[in-house]
mmCIF file of C-alpha atoms and ligand atoms in Angstrom:
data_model
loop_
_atom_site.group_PDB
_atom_site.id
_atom_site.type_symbol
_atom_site.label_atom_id
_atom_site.label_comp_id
_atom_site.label_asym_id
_atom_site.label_seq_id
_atom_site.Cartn_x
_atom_site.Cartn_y
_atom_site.Cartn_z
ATOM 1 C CA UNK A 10 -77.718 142.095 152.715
ATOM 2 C CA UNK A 11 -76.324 144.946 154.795
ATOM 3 C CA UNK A 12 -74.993 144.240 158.219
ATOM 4 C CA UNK A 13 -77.832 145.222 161.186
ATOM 5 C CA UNK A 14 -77.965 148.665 161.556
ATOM 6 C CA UNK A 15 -76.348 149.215 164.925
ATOM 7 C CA UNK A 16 -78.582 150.280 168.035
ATOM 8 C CA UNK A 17 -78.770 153.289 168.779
ATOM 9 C CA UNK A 18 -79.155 154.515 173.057
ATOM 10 C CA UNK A 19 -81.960 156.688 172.675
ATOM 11 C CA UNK A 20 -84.900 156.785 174.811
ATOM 12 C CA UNK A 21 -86.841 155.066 172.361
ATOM 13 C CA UNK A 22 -84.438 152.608 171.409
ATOM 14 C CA UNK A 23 -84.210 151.311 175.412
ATOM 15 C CA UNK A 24 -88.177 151.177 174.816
ATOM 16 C CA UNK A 25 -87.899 149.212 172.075
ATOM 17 C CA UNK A 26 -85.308 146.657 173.410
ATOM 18 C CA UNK A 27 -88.008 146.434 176.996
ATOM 19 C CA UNK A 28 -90.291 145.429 174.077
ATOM 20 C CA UNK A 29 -87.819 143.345 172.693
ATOM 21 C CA UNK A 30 -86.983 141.570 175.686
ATOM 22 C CA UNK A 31 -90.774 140.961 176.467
ATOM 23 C CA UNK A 32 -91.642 139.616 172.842
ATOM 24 C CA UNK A 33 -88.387 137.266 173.347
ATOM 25 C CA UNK A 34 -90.282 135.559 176.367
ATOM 26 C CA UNK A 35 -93.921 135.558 174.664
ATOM 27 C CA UNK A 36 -95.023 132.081 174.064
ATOM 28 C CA UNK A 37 -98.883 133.349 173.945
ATOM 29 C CA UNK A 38 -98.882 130.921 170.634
ATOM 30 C CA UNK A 39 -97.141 128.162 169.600
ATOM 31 C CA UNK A 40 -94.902 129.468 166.649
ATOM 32 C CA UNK A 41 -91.970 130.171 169.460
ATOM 33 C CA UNK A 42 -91.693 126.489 169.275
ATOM 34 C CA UNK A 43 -91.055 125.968 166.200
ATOM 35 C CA UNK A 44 -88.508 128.710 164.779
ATOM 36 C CA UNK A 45 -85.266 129.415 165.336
ATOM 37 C CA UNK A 46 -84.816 133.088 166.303
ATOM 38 C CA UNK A 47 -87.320 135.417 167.096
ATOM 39 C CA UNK A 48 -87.838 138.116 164.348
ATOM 40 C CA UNK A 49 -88.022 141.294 166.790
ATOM 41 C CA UNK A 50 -87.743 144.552 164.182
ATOM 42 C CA UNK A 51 -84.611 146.670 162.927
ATOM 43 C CA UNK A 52 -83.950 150.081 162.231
ATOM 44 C CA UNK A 53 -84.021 153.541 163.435
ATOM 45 C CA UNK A 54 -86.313 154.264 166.235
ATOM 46 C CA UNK A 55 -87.103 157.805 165.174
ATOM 47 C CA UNK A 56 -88.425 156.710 161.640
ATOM 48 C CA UNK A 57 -90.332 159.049 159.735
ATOM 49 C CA UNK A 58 -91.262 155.369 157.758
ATOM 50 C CA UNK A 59 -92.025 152.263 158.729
ATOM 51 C CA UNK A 60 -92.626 148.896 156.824
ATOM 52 C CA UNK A 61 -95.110 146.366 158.069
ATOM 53 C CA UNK A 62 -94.459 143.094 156.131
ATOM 54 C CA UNK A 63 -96.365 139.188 157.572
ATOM 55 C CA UNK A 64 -94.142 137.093 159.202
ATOM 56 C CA UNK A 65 -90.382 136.142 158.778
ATOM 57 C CA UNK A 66 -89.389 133.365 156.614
ATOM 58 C CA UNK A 67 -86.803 130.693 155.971
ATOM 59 C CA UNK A 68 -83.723 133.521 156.267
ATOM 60 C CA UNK A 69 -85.194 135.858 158.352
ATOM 61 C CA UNK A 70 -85.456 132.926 161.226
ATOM 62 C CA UNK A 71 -82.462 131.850 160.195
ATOM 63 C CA UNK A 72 -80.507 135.169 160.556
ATOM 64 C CA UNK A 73 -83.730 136.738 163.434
ATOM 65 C CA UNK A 74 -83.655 140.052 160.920
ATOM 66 C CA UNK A 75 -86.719 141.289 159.107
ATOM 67 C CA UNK A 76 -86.966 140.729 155.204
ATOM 68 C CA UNK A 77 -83.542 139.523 154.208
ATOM 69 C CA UNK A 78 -84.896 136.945 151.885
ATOM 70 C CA UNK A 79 -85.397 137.327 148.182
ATOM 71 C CA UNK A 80 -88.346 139.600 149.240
ATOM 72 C CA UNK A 81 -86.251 141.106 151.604
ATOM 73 C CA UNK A 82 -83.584 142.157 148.366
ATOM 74 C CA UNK A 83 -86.281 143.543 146.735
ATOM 75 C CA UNK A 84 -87.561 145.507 149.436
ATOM 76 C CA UNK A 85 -83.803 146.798 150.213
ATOM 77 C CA UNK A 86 -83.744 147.975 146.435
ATOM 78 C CA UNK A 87 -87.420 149.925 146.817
ATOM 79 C CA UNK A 88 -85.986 151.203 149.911
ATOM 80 C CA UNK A 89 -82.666 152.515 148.028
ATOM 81 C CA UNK A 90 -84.757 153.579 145.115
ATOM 82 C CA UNK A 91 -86.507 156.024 147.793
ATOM 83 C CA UNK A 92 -83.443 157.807 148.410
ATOM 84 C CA UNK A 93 -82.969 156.080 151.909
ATOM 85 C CA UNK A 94 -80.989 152.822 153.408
ATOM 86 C CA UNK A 95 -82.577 150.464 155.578
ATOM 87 C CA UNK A 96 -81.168 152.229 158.512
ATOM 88 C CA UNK A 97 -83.188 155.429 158.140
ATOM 89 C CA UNK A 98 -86.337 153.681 158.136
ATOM 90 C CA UNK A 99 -87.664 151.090 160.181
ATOM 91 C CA UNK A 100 -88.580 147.532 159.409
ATOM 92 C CA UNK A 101 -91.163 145.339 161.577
ATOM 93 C CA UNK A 102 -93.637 142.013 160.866
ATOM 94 C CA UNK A 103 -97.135 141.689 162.153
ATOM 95 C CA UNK A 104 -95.914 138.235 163.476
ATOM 96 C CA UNK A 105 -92.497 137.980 164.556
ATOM 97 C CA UNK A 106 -91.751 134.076 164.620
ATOM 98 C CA UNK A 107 -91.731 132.341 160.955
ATOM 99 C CA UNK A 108 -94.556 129.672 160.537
ATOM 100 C CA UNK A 109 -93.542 126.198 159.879
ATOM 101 C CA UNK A 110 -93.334 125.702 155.985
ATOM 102 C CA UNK A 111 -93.714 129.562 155.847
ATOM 103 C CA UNK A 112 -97.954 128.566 155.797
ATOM 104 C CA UNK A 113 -99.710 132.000 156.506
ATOM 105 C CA UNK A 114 -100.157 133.080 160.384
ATOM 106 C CA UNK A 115 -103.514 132.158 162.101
ATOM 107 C CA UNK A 116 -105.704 134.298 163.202
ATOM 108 C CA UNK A 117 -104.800 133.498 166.977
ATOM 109 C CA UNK A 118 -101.562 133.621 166.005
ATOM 110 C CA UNK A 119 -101.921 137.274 164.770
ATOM 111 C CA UNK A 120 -103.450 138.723 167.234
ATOM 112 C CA UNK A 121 -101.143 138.156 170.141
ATOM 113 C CA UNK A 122 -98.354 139.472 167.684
ATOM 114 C CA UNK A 123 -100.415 142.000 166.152
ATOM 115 C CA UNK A 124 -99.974 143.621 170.020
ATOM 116 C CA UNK A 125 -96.528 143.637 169.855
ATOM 117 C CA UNK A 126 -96.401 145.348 166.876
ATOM 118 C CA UNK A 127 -98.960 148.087 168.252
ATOM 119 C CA UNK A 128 -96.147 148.349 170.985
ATOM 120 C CA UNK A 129 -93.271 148.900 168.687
ATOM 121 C CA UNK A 130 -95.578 151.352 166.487
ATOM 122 C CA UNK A 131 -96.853 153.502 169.971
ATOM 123 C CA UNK A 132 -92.744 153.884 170.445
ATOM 124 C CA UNK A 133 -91.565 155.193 166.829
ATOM 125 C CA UNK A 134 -94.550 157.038 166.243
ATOM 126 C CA UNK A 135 -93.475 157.269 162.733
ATOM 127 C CA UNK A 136 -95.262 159.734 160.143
ATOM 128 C CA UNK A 137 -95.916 156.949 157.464
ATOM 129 C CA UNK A 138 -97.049 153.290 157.858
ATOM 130 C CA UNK A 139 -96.256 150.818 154.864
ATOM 131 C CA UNK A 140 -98.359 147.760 154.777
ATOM 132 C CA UNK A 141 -96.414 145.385 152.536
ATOM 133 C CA UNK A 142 -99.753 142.674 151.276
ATOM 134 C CA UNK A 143 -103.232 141.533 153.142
ATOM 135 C CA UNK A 144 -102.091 140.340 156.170
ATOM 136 C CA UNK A 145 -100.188 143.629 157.445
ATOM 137 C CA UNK A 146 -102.892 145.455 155.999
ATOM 138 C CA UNK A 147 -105.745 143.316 157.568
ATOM 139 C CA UNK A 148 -103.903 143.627 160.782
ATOM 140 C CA UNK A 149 -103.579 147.374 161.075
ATOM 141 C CA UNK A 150 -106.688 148.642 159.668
ATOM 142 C CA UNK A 151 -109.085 146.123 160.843
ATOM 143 C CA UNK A 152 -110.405 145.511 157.064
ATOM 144 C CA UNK A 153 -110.668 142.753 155.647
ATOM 145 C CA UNK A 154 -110.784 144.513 151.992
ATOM 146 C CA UNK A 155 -108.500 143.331 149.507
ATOM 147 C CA UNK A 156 -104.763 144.927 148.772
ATOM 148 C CA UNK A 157 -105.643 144.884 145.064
ATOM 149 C CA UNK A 158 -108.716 147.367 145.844
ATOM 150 C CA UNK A 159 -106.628 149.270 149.082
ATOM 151 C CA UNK A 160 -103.175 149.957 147.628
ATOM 152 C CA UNK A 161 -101.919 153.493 146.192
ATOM 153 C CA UNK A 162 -104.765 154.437 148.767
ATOM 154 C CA UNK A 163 -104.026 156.561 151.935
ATOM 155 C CA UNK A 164 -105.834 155.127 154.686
ATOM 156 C CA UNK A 165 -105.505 155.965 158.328
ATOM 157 C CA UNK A 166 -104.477 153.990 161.640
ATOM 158 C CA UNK A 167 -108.610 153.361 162.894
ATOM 159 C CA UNK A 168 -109.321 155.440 166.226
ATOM 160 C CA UNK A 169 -109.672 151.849 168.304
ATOM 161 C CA UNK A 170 -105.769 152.813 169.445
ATOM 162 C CA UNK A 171 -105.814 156.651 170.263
ATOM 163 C CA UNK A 172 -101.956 156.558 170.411
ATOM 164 C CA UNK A 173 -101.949 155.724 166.972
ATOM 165 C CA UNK A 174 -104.990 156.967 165.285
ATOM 166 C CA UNK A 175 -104.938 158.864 162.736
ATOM 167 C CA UNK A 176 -101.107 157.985 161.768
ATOM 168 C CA UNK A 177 -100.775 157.651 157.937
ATOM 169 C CA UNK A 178 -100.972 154.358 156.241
ATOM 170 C CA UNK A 179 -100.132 153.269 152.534
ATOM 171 C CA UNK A 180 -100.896 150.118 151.655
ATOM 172 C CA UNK A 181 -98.389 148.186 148.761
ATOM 173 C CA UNK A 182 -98.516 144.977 147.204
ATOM 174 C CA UNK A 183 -95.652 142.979 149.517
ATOM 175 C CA UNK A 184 -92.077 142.401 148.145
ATOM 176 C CA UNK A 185 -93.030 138.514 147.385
ATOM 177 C CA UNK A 186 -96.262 139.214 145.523
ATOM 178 C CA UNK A 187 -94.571 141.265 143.317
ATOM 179 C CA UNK A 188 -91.768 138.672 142.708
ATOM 180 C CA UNK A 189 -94.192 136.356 142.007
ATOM 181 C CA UNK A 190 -95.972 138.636 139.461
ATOM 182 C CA UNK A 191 -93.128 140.759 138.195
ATOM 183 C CA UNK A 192 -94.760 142.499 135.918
ATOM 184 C CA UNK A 193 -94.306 146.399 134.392
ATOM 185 C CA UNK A 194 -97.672 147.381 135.724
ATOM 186 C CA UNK A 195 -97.610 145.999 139.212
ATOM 187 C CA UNK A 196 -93.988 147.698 139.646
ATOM 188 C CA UNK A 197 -95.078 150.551 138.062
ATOM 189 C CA UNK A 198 -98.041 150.530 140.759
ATOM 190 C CA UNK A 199 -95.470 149.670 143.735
ATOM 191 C CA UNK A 200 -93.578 152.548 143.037
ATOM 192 C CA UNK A 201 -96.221 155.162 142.629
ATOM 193 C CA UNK A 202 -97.282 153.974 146.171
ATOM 194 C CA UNK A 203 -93.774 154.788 147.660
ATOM 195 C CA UNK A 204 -93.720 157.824 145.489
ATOM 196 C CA UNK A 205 -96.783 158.937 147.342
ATOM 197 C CA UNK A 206 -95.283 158.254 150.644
ATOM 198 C CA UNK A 207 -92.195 160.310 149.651
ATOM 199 C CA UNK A 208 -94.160 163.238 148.948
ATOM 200 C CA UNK A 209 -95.299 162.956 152.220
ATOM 201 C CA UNK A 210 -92.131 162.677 154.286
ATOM 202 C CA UNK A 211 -90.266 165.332 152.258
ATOM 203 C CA UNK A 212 -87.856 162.839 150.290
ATOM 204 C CA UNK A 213 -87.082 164.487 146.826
ATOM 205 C CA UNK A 214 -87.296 162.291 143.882
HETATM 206 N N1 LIG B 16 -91.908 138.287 154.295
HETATM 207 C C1 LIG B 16 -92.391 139.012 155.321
HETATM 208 O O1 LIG B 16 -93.571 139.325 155.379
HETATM 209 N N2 LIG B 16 -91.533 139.367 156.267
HETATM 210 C C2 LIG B 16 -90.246 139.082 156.240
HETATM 211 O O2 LIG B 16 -89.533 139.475 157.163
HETATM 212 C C3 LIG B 16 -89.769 138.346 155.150
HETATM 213 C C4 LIG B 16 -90.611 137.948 154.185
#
């Protein structure tokens, strides 16, 4: 996995880290407990793209960096397939401390995080939202429709947060699903999706 990107002393970046600092002292749920490092978000502030993926796992508590897992490899290699490194883009969870066993975030475990993330999103103000699966879908769009019916779809950040409304949103089938079901037609769909959101930030293919 490539070292952390290093951080950067822009005005956003000194946002972030306020954020940062504040999400290091939440304990408005009872995940803090129970993990090892708190799984804050990497990459660079000014992000055209940003990917939203669930909650950190074994590694990323382990190492307190977003999607450095197996998913996390895969995800680096759809990132480098898009003509960018991880560095260029930013990288964030809906909840930032791993769940014991790596069981699925509750809802009132979400929704204090899901706030955080809001923060973090309100600072980049990036052109193009990636959803990576149901729960960072569910979380952002305030659907409960399924990824298999929403992805390859452009949706739109929902006008209940004017700072973010109307910020492009594509939702993809997250880096683990698709390990789990590896197949030539769900890559094939995975990849149209970031082709989409290419098109959109100007990245040539
Ligand atoms: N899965 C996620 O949703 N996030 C990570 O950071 C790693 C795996």
């Amino acid at each position: 996995m490539p070292p952390a990107p290093a951080k950067g002393d822009s005005e956003k970046q000194r946002l972030l880290n306020e954020v940062e600092e504040q999400v290091g002292k939440c304990r408005r749920c009872g995940l803090r407990q129970g993990c090892t490092n708190v799984v804050f978000g990497e990459g660079n502030p000014d992000a055209q793209i940003v990917f939203v993926g669930e909650a950190p796992g074994e590694e990323e508590d382990r190492q307190g960096r977003p999607f450095v897992g197996r998913a996390g490899e895969l995800l680096t290699k759809q990132i480098n397939a898009m003509g960018v490194q991880r560095s260029d883009i930013y990288i964030a969870n809906v909840c930032k401390c791993r769940p014991p066993g790596n069981r699925a975030p509750l809802a009132d475990e979400v929704e204090p995080c899901r706030e955080h993330l809001l923060l973090q999103l309100r600072i980049i103000r990036p052109k193009v939202i990636i959803t990576l699966g149901n729960p960072a879908t569910h979380a952002l769009l305030n659907t409960t429709v399924g990824i298999t019916r929403l992805r390859g779809q452009w949706q739109k950040m929902p006008d209940t947060d004017p700072d973010l409304a109307g910020i492009k949103v594509m939702p993809t089938f997250h880096p683990a699903y698709l390990l789990r079901a590896y197949t030539e037609d769900n890559r094939r769909k995975v990849w149209s999706d970031l082709q989409e959101v290419m098109k959109e930030v100007g990245l040539k293919r």
